[in-house]
Amino acid sequence: MKVLVLNCGSSSVKFQVIETSLEMIEADTDRTLARGGVEKIGLSDSRLTLDVEGRKPYQEISEILEHRAAVERILKILVHPEHGVLADVSEIEAVGHRMVHGGEKFASSVLITPEVEAGIEECVVLAPLHNPHNLRGLRAARGLLPNVPHIAVFDTAFHQSMPARAYIYALPYDLYLRHGIRRYGFHGTSHRYVAIRTARLLGRKLDEMKIITCHLGNGCSMAAVARGRSVDTTMGFTPLEGLVMGTRCGDLDPAILPWVMAMEELTLAQLNAMLNKHSGLYGMSGVSSDMREIEAACERGSRRAQLAMEVFCYRITKYIGAYAAAMGGVDAITFTGGIGENSVKVRAMAIAPLTFLGAELDGERNTHAPRGKECVISRDGSRVVVAVVPTNEERVIARDTVRVLGGVMPSFAAPETAAPR
Ligand code: ADP
């Protein structure tokens, strides 16, 4: 079936049309027919792009004022006689929606019913910058495609299998009970996909493996995946915790926050901006949040860029150690995301100190890892396999849409380890 995948942000809608089915998932033959998006929604120069394999990329600039108009434009271009890939919108048999936060309510991808929609609405308080836009996209798409099922796929669902010891913060317990303050984790679709692909790449069974997945993009997170289930992850109540990111600080002594607020006379909004927009690679280096620019600055001899690189990689190394301990061992470490898939240097620096753990990179394989392909970059005989697996979150969303409709969607709930209420 043809599934439309939508990922709606505050001023953008990204989409893919993916041809998939349970049989195609099994045979790994599902494929993207078209991808693209609308950017700068709300402005007079909104941009629609469409990419179809084997064709010249298409784009048009026009005023697109809100999400419904954006989805309408997307549907129109998809059936355009020259640029489109569908004869009619009725070819779209289901829509898969990326939802950022599913709280503790959703441990699986689900068919969107009025109750589910109310549940997503309740999670808005946990992700006020994301869920409202996801919901806006859902409502727009449902208005335009009212006769097909709409499925929600949550960034947080895969991590719902974490045991309470991994997700409870050592804060007054009341904060968890009253406000749901706990670790949720994000990038779940990516960690799940990459773990499954790693097992497949190695010809091993996922439910017999301990895998550490490193999703390194603008946002960065890692997950400890034991027997196919997430048992810990670096992002927490929000996507700010854990690894160093492009502009986000990751782990921090929380006492720094009131201290800096007082000393620098910051407002809450300024403090938030500092942590989310002016920290990370950008904050440390003063150069850029973009790893390519950091690497270029290192080449030019920038000591601060070099330091930023070291802090970035050291934290990954440290978490690999922590997650090996958490799982009582590790069989594979997998890199994904723009940095994980492309930065030879980051992979080399993060793995180099881990020979004691049995992870030994093959310099040649690491340097010549084919772009966009799944591959092993550790030496033959390395006890821990190190791999690169390009992520594909839209593919997971399309696949989950098919799985939900086929009644074969797994759940990642772990009630036996849930925290007491
Ligand atoms: P997002 O989290 O927004 O999806 P991506 O996964 O696209 O981001 O990752 C963006 C990051 O990947 C940027 O820091 C970028 O510099 C980095 N990146 C992309 N290509 C390369 C490359 N060839 N070498 C090093 N870093 C790269």
Tab-separated table of C-alpha atoms and ligand atoms in Angstrom:
chain	number	residue	atom	x	y	z
A	1	MET	CA	0.000	0.000	0.000
A	2	LYS	CA	1.029	3.616	-0.451
A	3	VAL	CA	1.520	5.403	2.851
A	4	LEU	CA	1.890	9.153	3.204
A	5	VAL	CA	4.265	9.953	6.063
A	6	LEU	CA	3.980	13.420	7.607
A	7	ASN	CA	6.320	15.147	10.020
A	8	CYS	CA	4.951	18.552	11.018
A	9	GLY	CA	6.999	21.194	12.807
A	10	SER	CA	6.149	24.764	13.744
A	11	SER	CA	6.786	26.181	10.273
A	12	SER	CA	7.433	23.080	8.201
A	13	VAL	CA	5.841	19.880	6.962
A	14	LYS	CA	8.127	17.086	5.742
A	15	PHE	CA	6.623	14.183	3.831
A	16	GLN	CA	7.362	10.926	2.062
A	17	VAL	CA	5.199	8.595	0.045
A	18	ILE	CA	6.319	5.055	0.751
A	19	GLU	CA	5.134	1.890	-0.919
A	20	THR	CA	5.094	-0.838	1.686
A	21	SER	CA	3.242	-3.884	3.006
A	22	LEU	CA	3.860	-6.626	5.566
A	23	GLU	CA	5.380	-8.778	2.811
A	24	MET	CA	7.584	-5.904	1.598
A	25	ILE	CA	8.769	-5.226	5.161
A	26	GLU	CA	9.702	-8.900	5.519
A	27	ALA	CA	11.539	-8.888	2.181
A	28	ASP	CA	12.959	-5.402	2.868
A	29	THR	CA	11.682	-4.187	-0.489
A	30	ASP	CA	9.542	-1.231	0.583
A	31	ARG	CA	10.544	1.954	-1.189
A	32	THR	CA	10.161	5.703	-1.161
A	33	LEU	CA	8.251	6.985	-4.200
A	34	ALA	CA	8.619	10.665	-3.361
A	35	ARG	CA	9.877	12.891	-0.590
A	36	GLY	CA	9.887	16.587	0.107
A	37	GLY	CA	8.409	19.256	2.273
A	38	VAL	CA	7.085	22.709	2.802
A	39	GLU	CA	9.262	25.182	4.674
A	40	LYS	CA	8.631	28.693	5.967
A	41	ILE	CA	4.912	28.153	6.507
A	42	GLY	CA	3.290	31.469	7.440
A	43	LEU	CA	5.585	33.562	5.251
A	44	SER	CA	5.091	34.930	1.765
A	45	ASP	CA	7.986	32.913	0.366
A	46	SER	CA	7.118	29.411	1.593
A	47	ARG	CA	9.025	26.746	-0.286
A	48	LEU	CA	7.649	23.447	-1.519
A	49	THR	CA	10.158	20.799	-2.580
A	50	LEU	CA	9.645	17.415	-4.182
A	51	ASP	CA	12.265	14.756	-4.824
A	52	VAL	CA	11.565	11.721	-6.941
A	53	GLU	CA	14.365	9.283	-7.708
A	54	GLY	CA	15.672	9.675	-11.234
A	55	ARG	CA	14.064	13.085	-11.724
A	56	LYS	CA	15.304	16.630	-11.310
A	57	PRO	CA	14.321	17.998	-7.859
A	58	TYR	CA	11.257	20.237	-8.112
A	59	GLN	CA	10.623	23.351	-6.059
A	60	GLU	CA	8.206	26.232	-6.005
A	61	ILE	CA	7.943	29.360	-3.891
A	62	SER	CA	4.512	30.660	-2.921
A	63	GLU	CA	2.642	31.966	0.082
A	64	ILE	CA	1.502	29.072	2.294
A	65	LEU	CA	-0.031	30.456	5.448
A	66	GLU	CA	-0.879	27.431	7.567
A	67	HIS	CA	-0.495	23.677	7.865
A	68	ARG	CA	-3.726	22.757	6.107
A	69	ALA	CA	-2.688	24.771	3.075
A	70	ALA	CA	0.724	23.088	3.207
A	71	VAL	CA	-0.740	19.577	3.209
A	72	GLU	CA	-3.117	20.644	0.438
A	73	ARG	CA	-0.144	21.808	-1.671
A	74	ILE	CA	1.675	18.559	-1.000
A	75	LEU	CA	-1.316	16.480	-2.142
A	76	LYS	CA	-1.663	18.653	-5.233
A	77	ILE	CA	1.951	18.233	-6.290
A	78	LEU	CA	1.788	14.480	-5.631
A	79	VAL	CA	-0.943	14.140	-8.288
A	80	HIS	CA	0.530	16.694	-10.695
A	81	PRO	CA	0.600	15.108	-14.174
A	82	GLU	CA	4.219	16.096	-14.798
A	83	HIS	CA	5.867	16.243	-11.360
A	84	GLY	CA	3.681	13.914	-9.288
A	85	VAL	CA	3.863	10.202	-8.515
A	86	LEU	CA	0.179	9.417	-8.006
A	87	ALA	CA	-2.688	9.345	-10.467
A	88	ASP	CA	-5.115	10.293	-7.722
A	89	VAL	CA	-4.967	11.027	-3.968
A	90	SER	CA	-7.192	7.986	-3.414
A	91	GLU	CA	-4.037	5.916	-3.997
A	92	ILE	CA	-2.931	6.989	-0.509
A	93	GLU	CA	-4.313	4.256	1.699
A	94	ALA	CA	-3.064	5.459	5.071
A	95	VAL	CA	-1.225	8.359	6.693
A	96	GLY	CA	1.533	7.887	9.269
A	97	HIS	CA	2.167	10.862	11.548
A	98	ARG	CA	5.305	11.538	13.494
A	99	MET	CA	4.341	12.492	17.046
A	100	VAL	CA	7.095	13.687	19.324
A	101	HIS	CA	5.709	12.947	22.771
A	102	GLY	CA	3.495	10.099	23.834
A	103	GLY	CA	4.278	10.394	27.551
A	104	GLU	CA	3.523	7.223	29.511
A	105	LYS	CA	0.289	6.766	27.589
A	106	PHE	CA	1.735	5.391	24.383
A	107	ALA	CA	4.204	2.514	24.329
A	108	SER	CA	3.433	1.670	20.736
A	109	SER	CA	2.319	3.185	17.457
A	110	VAL	CA	-1.469	3.422	17.325
A	111	LEU	CA	-4.461	4.097	15.123
A	112	ILE	CA	-5.656	7.624	15.872
A	113	THR	CA	-9.128	7.520	17.399
A	114	PRO	CA	-10.820	10.372	19.313
A	115	GLU	CA	-9.462	8.853	22.576
A	116	VAL	CA	-5.924	8.656	21.159
A	117	GLU	CA	-6.147	12.233	19.970
A	118	ALA	CA	-7.231	13.328	23.459
A	119	GLY	CA	-4.257	11.403	24.869
A	120	ILE	CA	-1.852	13.186	22.518
A	121	GLU	CA	-3.450	16.466	23.534
A	122	GLU	CA	-2.754	15.605	27.193
A	123	CYS	CA	0.924	15.168	26.301
A	124	VAL	CA	1.137	18.739	24.956
A	125	VAL	CA	2.230	19.919	28.389
A	126	LEU	CA	5.276	17.621	28.123
A	127	ALA	CA	6.278	18.843	24.639
A	128	PRO	CA	4.753	22.295	24.171
A	129	LEU	CA	7.104	23.086	21.290
A	130	HIS	CA	6.314	19.940	19.313
A	131	ASN	CA	3.019	18.168	19.992
A	132	PRO	CA	0.793	21.148	19.068
A	133	HIS	CA	2.341	21.257	15.578
A	134	ASN	CA	2.102	17.490	15.189
A	135	LEU	CA	-1.585	17.753	16.099
A	136	ARG	CA	-2.095	20.632	13.711
A	137	GLY	CA	-0.640	18.494	10.921
A	138	LEU	CA	-2.847	15.567	11.883
A	139	ARG	CA	-5.992	17.688	11.793
A	140	ALA	CA	-5.047	19.216	8.467
A	141	ALA	CA	-4.343	15.835	6.894
A	142	ARG	CA	-7.478	14.261	8.306
A	143	GLY	CA	-9.560	17.108	6.936
A	144	LEU	CA	-8.130	16.462	3.486
A	145	LEU	CA	-7.969	12.659	3.675
A	146	PRO	CA	-10.949	11.815	5.877
A	147	ASN	CA	-11.520	8.304	4.573
A	148	VAL	CA	-8.160	6.692	5.323
A	149	PRO	CA	-6.724	5.569	8.644
A	150	HIS	CA	-4.272	7.933	10.375
A	151	ILE	CA	-1.609	6.369	12.569
A	152	ALA	CA	0.535	8.033	15.253
A	153	VAL	CA	4.172	6.987	15.676
A	154	PHE	CA	5.820	8.444	18.787
A	155	ASP	CA	9.480	9.380	19.332
A	156	THR	CA	9.127	8.309	22.953
A	157	ALA	CA	7.285	4.967	22.593
A	158	PHE	CA	10.331	2.731	22.043
A	159	HIS	CA	11.861	3.924	25.331
A	160	GLN	CA	8.778	3.055	27.355
A	161	SER	CA	10.373	-0.339	27.964
A	162	MET	CA	13.019	1.236	30.212
A	163	PRO	CA	13.011	-0.023	33.786
A	164	ALA	CA	12.057	2.475	36.497
A	165	ARG	CA	15.658	2.616	37.776
A	166	ALA	CA	16.645	4.131	34.441
A	167	TYR	CA	13.837	6.647	34.125
A	168	ILE	CA	13.206	7.929	37.655
A	169	TYR	CA	15.146	11.061	38.604
A	170	ALA	CA	16.358	11.387	42.195
A	171	LEU	CA	14.035	14.336	42.764
A	172	PRO	CA	11.081	14.502	45.187
A	173	TYR	CA	8.884	11.627	44.000
A	174	ASP	CA	5.880	13.896	43.999
A	175	LEU	CA	7.229	15.629	40.900
A	176	TYR	CA	6.966	12.348	39.035
A	177	LEU	CA	3.494	11.617	40.373
A	178	ARG	CA	2.087	15.105	39.852
A	179	HIS	CA	3.843	16.243	36.706
A	180	GLY	CA	5.245	13.115	35.079
A	181	ILE	CA	8.822	14.341	35.479
A	182	ARG	CA	10.911	11.330	34.444
A	183	ARG	CA	13.200	10.287	31.621
A	184	TYR	CA	11.203	9.654	28.441
A	185	GLY	CA	13.911	9.604	25.780
A	186	PHE	CA	13.535	10.641	22.141
A	187	HIS	CA	14.708	9.533	18.667
A	188	GLY	CA	12.967	6.236	19.517
A	189	THR	CA	12.029	5.410	15.926
A	190	SER	CA	15.641	5.855	14.885
A	191	HIS	CA	17.150	3.809	17.727
A	192	ARG	CA	14.671	1.022	17.088
A	193	TYR	CA	15.242	0.944	13.331
A	194	VAL	CA	19.007	1.073	13.653
A	195	ALA	CA	19.073	-1.732	16.247
A	196	ILE	CA	16.920	-3.961	14.021
A	197	ARG	CA	19.118	-3.207	10.993
A	198	THR	CA	22.298	-3.881	12.948
A	199	ALA	CA	21.139	-7.372	13.899
A	200	ARG	CA	20.145	-7.988	10.290
A	201	LEU	CA	23.461	-6.669	8.969
A	202	LEU	CA	25.325	-9.049	11.259
A	203	GLY	CA	23.029	-11.969	10.474
A	204	ARG	CA	22.122	-12.295	14.140
A	205	LYS	CA	18.891	-12.402	16.112
A	206	LEU	CA	17.911	-9.050	17.622
A	207	ASP	CA	16.519	-10.717	20.718
A	208	GLU	CA	19.902	-12.258	21.482
A	209	MET	CA	21.900	-9.032	21.169
A	210	LYS	CA	23.027	-6.115	23.299
A	211	ILE	CA	23.391	-3.064	21.071
A	212	ILE	CA	24.380	0.523	21.791
A	213	THR	CA	22.914	2.880	19.192
A	214	CYS	CA	24.418	6.359	18.737
A	215	HIS	CA	22.154	8.789	16.873
A	216	LEU	CA	24.365	11.803	16.175
A	217	GLY	CA	22.682	14.572	14.195
A	218	ASN	CA	21.893	18.127	15.194
A	219	GLY	CA	20.239	16.486	18.163
A	220	CYS	CA	22.234	13.573	19.596
A	221	SER	CA	21.225	10.650	21.756
A	222	MET	CA	22.291	7.113	22.547
A	223	ALA	CA	20.301	4.084	23.609
A	224	ALA	CA	21.114	0.779	25.262
A	225	VAL	CA	19.048	-1.809	23.392
A	226	ALA	CA	19.000	-5.223	25.031
A	227	ARG	CA	17.160	-7.983	23.186
A	228	GLY	CA	15.384	-5.417	21.029
A	229	ARG	CA	14.157	-3.285	23.906
A	230	SER	CA	15.434	0.090	25.042
A	231	VAL	CA	16.740	-0.218	28.607
A	232	ASP	CA	18.305	3.234	28.875
A	233	THR	CA	18.769	6.351	26.789
A	234	THR	CA	20.611	9.629	27.154
A	235	MET	CA	17.850	12.148	26.465
A	236	GLY	CA	15.584	12.686	29.414
A	237	PHE	CA	12.470	14.627	30.333
A	238	THR	CA	13.345	16.820	27.360
A	239	PRO	CA	15.777	16.368	24.461
A	240	LEU	CA	18.342	18.517	26.297
A	241	GLU	CA	19.945	15.856	28.497
A	242	GLY	CA	22.805	13.524	27.684
A	243	LEU	CA	25.223	13.984	24.819
A	244	VAL	CA	26.723	17.246	23.585
A	245	MET	CA	24.718	18.448	20.559
A	246	GLY	CA	24.960	21.149	17.910
A	247	THR	CA	23.616	23.904	20.136
A	248	ARG	CA	22.422	21.969	23.222
A	249	CYS	CA	24.584	21.350	26.260
A	250	GLY	CA	23.534	17.844	27.297
A	251	ASP	CA	24.477	16.725	30.836
A	252	LEU	CA	25.158	19.476	33.312
A	253	ASP	CA	25.449	20.097	37.045
A	254	PRO	CA	21.906	21.408	37.653
A	255	ALA	CA	23.207	23.809	40.307
A	256	ILE	CA	24.852	25.797	37.503
A	257	LEU	CA	21.440	26.994	36.382
A	258	PRO	CA	20.329	29.086	39.385
A	259	TRP	CA	23.931	30.233	39.799
A	260	VAL	CA	24.221	31.551	36.236
A	261	MET	CA	20.754	33.042	36.355
A	262	ALA	CA	21.719	35.077	39.412
A	263	MET	CA	25.227	36.049	38.266
A	264	GLU	CA	24.267	36.977	34.702
A	265	GLU	CA	20.822	38.261	35.636
A	266	LEU	CA	19.140	36.031	33.101
A	267	THR	CA	15.419	35.589	32.637
A	268	LEU	CA	14.005	32.089	32.303
A	269	ALA	CA	13.652	32.617	28.548
A	270	GLN	CA	17.302	33.653	28.307
A	271	LEU	CA	18.385	30.667	30.356
A	272	ASN	CA	16.420	28.341	28.080
A	273	ALA	CA	17.951	29.945	25.002
A	274	MET	CA	21.436	29.584	26.493
A	275	LEU	CA	20.974	25.860	27.143
A	276	ASN	CA	19.204	25.030	23.880
A	277	LYS	CA	20.588	27.455	21.321
A	278	HIS	CA	23.934	28.842	22.488
A	279	SER	CA	25.609	25.787	23.993
A	280	GLY	CA	26.923	22.474	22.649
A	281	LEU	CA	29.441	22.457	19.804
A	282	TYR	CA	28.505	26.015	18.965
A	283	GLY	CA	28.853	27.336	22.508
A	284	MET	CA	32.198	25.684	23.162
A	285	SER	CA	33.839	26.349	19.814
A	286	GLY	CA	32.423	29.777	19.008
A	287	VAL	CA	32.677	28.508	15.416
A	288	SER	CA	29.535	26.633	14.451
A	289	SER	CA	26.991	24.024	15.501
A	290	ASP	CA	27.741	22.115	12.313
A	291	MET	CA	30.199	19.234	12.657
A	292	ARG	CA	31.607	19.797	9.159
A	293	GLU	CA	32.590	23.328	10.161
A	294	ILE	CA	34.018	22.107	13.461
A	295	GLU	CA	36.156	19.585	11.605
A	296	ALA	CA	37.306	22.258	9.163
A	297	ALA	CA	38.183	24.582	12.056
A	298	CYS	CA	40.158	21.759	13.723
A	299	GLU	CA	42.116	21.385	10.467
A	300	ARG	CA	42.863	25.104	10.546
A	301	GLY	CA	44.248	24.672	14.064
A	302	SER	CA	41.395	26.138	16.135
A	303	ARG	CA	42.037	24.923	19.669
A	304	ARG	CA	38.517	25.610	20.829
A	305	ALA	CA	37.055	23.629	17.936
A	306	GLN	CA	39.442	20.808	18.852
A	307	LEU	CA	38.304	20.987	22.478
A	308	ALA	CA	34.633	20.984	21.438
A	309	MET	CA	35.339	17.879	19.356
A	310	GLU	CA	37.046	16.185	22.291
A	311	VAL	CA	34.221	16.966	24.719
A	312	PHE	CA	31.692	15.730	22.144
A	313	CYS	CA	33.478	12.423	21.567
A	314	TYR	CA	34.495	11.845	25.177
A	315	ARG	CA	30.877	11.942	26.261
A	316	ILE	CA	29.956	9.318	23.672
A	317	THR	CA	32.804	7.098	24.889
A	318	LYS	CA	31.678	7.547	28.484
A	319	TYR	CA	28.099	6.558	27.714
A	320	ILE	CA	29.231	3.500	25.767
A	321	GLY	CA	31.030	2.393	28.938
A	322	ALA	CA	27.952	3.171	31.021
A	323	TYR	CA	25.602	1.278	28.720
A	324	ALA	CA	27.892	-1.727	28.460
A	325	ALA	CA	27.709	-1.815	32.260
A	326	ALA	CA	23.940	-1.297	32.246
A	327	MET	CA	23.436	-4.268	29.907
A	328	GLY	CA	26.192	-6.460	31.362
A	329	GLY	CA	28.042	-6.405	28.037
A	330	VAL	CA	27.718	-5.170	24.495
A	331	ASP	CA	27.787	-6.991	21.145
A	332	ALA	CA	27.550	-4.049	18.762
A	333	ILE	CA	27.869	-0.274	18.698
A	334	THR	CA	26.078	1.444	15.820
A	335	PHE	CA	26.473	4.981	14.526
A	336	THR	CA	23.729	6.848	12.699
A	337	GLY	CA	22.507	10.416	11.971
A	338	GLY	CA	24.330	13.068	9.920
A	339	ILE	CA	27.438	12.972	12.127
A	340	GLY	CA	27.335	9.254	12.949
A	341	GLU	CA	26.984	8.316	9.287
A	342	ASN	CA	29.571	10.736	7.937
A	343	SER	CA	32.173	11.777	10.458
A	344	VAL	CA	35.142	9.425	10.257
A	345	LYS	CA	36.863	11.486	12.938
A	346	VAL	CA	34.052	11.349	15.497
A	347	ARG	CA	33.723	7.585	15.126
A	348	ALA	CA	37.472	7.131	15.446
A	349	MET	CA	37.799	9.380	18.492
A	350	ALA	CA	34.767	7.916	20.281
A	351	ILE	CA	35.813	4.278	19.779
A	352	ALA	CA	39.616	4.590	20.158
A	353	PRO	CA	39.629	4.356	23.979
A	354	LEU	CA	37.420	1.246	23.977
A	355	THR	CA	39.878	-1.487	23.055
A	356	PHE	CA	39.665	-2.646	26.704
A	357	LEU	CA	35.982	-3.339	26.030
A	358	GLY	CA	36.779	-5.322	22.898
A	359	ALA	CA	35.801	-2.644	20.352
A	360	GLU	CA	38.512	-2.189	17.733
A	361	LEU	CA	37.972	-0.044	14.679
A	362	ASP	CA	39.444	-0.893	11.301
A	363	GLY	CA	40.957	2.403	10.138
A	364	GLU	CA	40.487	1.622	6.451
A	365	ARG	CA	36.905	0.491	6.835
A	366	ASN	CA	36.092	3.542	8.931
A	367	THR	CA	37.680	5.954	6.467
A	368	HIS	CA	36.120	4.365	3.412
A	369	ALA	CA	32.699	3.532	4.832
A	370	PRO	CA	30.404	3.897	1.801
A	371	ARG	CA	28.098	6.871	2.223
A	372	GLY	CA	24.451	5.993	2.757
A	373	LYS	CA	25.174	2.264	3.123
A	374	GLU	CA	25.102	-0.088	6.070
A	375	CYS	CA	28.534	-1.423	6.917
A	376	VAL	CA	30.830	-2.801	9.587
A	377	ILE	CA	33.797	-0.596	10.501
A	378	SER	CA	35.442	-2.736	13.180
A	379	ARG	CA	38.261	-5.189	12.560
A	380	ASP	CA	37.529	-8.806	11.840
A	381	GLY	CA	37.782	-10.450	15.235
A	382	SER	CA	36.802	-7.331	17.204
A	383	ARG	CA	34.744	-8.731	20.096
A	384	VAL	CA	32.345	-5.789	19.811
A	385	VAL	CA	31.226	-5.065	16.260
A	386	VAL	CA	31.113	-1.383	15.323
A	387	ALA	CA	28.739	-0.508	12.484
A	388	VAL	CA	27.306	2.407	10.533
A	389	VAL	CA	23.603	2.234	9.684
A	390	PRO	CA	21.875	5.159	7.963
A	391	THR	CA	18.702	5.957	9.852
A	392	ASN	CA	15.315	6.196	8.170
A	393	GLU	CA	12.641	7.444	10.524
A	394	GLU	CA	10.049	7.892	7.768
A	395	ARG	CA	10.459	4.270	6.804
A	396	VAL	CA	9.734	3.203	10.392
A	397	ILE	CA	6.638	5.407	10.424
A	398	ALA	CA	5.385	3.877	7.165
A	399	ARG	CA	6.167	0.371	8.384
A	400	ASP	CA	4.446	0.962	11.720
A	401	THR	CA	1.408	2.265	9.860
A	402	VAL	CA	1.208	-1.032	8.017
A	403	ARG	CA	1.891	-3.018	11.204
A	404	VAL	CA	-0.840	-1.221	13.156
A	405	LEU	CA	-3.335	-1.821	10.345
A	406	GLY	CA	-2.241	-5.446	10.105
A	407	GLY	CA	-2.596	-5.929	13.880
A	408	VAL	CA	1.067	-6.880	14.337
A	409	MET	CA	2.481	-3.767	16.019
A	410	PRO	CA	4.667	-4.667	19.008
A	411	SER	CA	4.303	-2.736	22.262
A	412	PHE	CA	7.286	-1.507	24.278
A	413	ALA	CA	5.547	-1.240	27.624
A	414	ALA	CA	7.293	-2.792	30.588
A	415	PRO	CA	4.642	-2.869	33.312
A	416	GLU	CA	6.607	-5.275	35.484
A	417	THR	CA	9.293	-2.643	36.020
A	418	ALA	CA	7.030	0.411	36.228
A	419	ALA	CA	7.547	2.837	39.103
A	420	PRO	CA	5.056	2.684	41.996
A	421	ARG	CA	2.155	5.099	41.821
B	1	ADP	P1	19.032	16.428	12.122
B	1	ADP	O1	19.245	16.029	13.556
B	1	ADP	O2	18.600	17.842	11.976
B	1	ADP	O3	18.250	15.418	11.315
B	1	ADP	P2	21.316	15.404	10.624
B	1	ADP	O4	21.091	13.996	11.053
B	1	ADP	O5	21.130	15.761	9.210
B	1	ADP	O6	20.509	16.435	11.517
B	1	ADP	O7	22.817	15.781	11.055
B	1	ADP	C1	23.338	17.045	10.907
B	1	ADP	C2	24.785	17.011	11.359
B	1	ADP	O8	25.500	16.073	10.547
B	1	ADP	C3	25.510	18.350	11.242
B	1	ADP	O9	26.299	18.581	12.403
B	1	ADP	C4	26.409	18.116	10.048
B	1	ADP	O10	27.584	18.869	10.117
B	1	ADP	C5	26.734	16.646	10.207
B	1	ADP	N1	27.294	16.124	8.953
B	1	ADP	C6	26.688	15.946	7.768
B	1	ADP	N2	27.576	15.510	6.836
B	1	ADP	C7	28.773	15.412	7.455
B	1	ADP	C8	30.082	15.030	7.053
B	1	ADP	N3	30.337	14.650	5.808
B	1	ADP	N4	31.065	15.035	7.973
B	1	ADP	C9	30.827	15.415	9.236
B	1	ADP	N5	29.622	15.797	9.692
B	1	ADP	C10	28.600	15.799	8.816
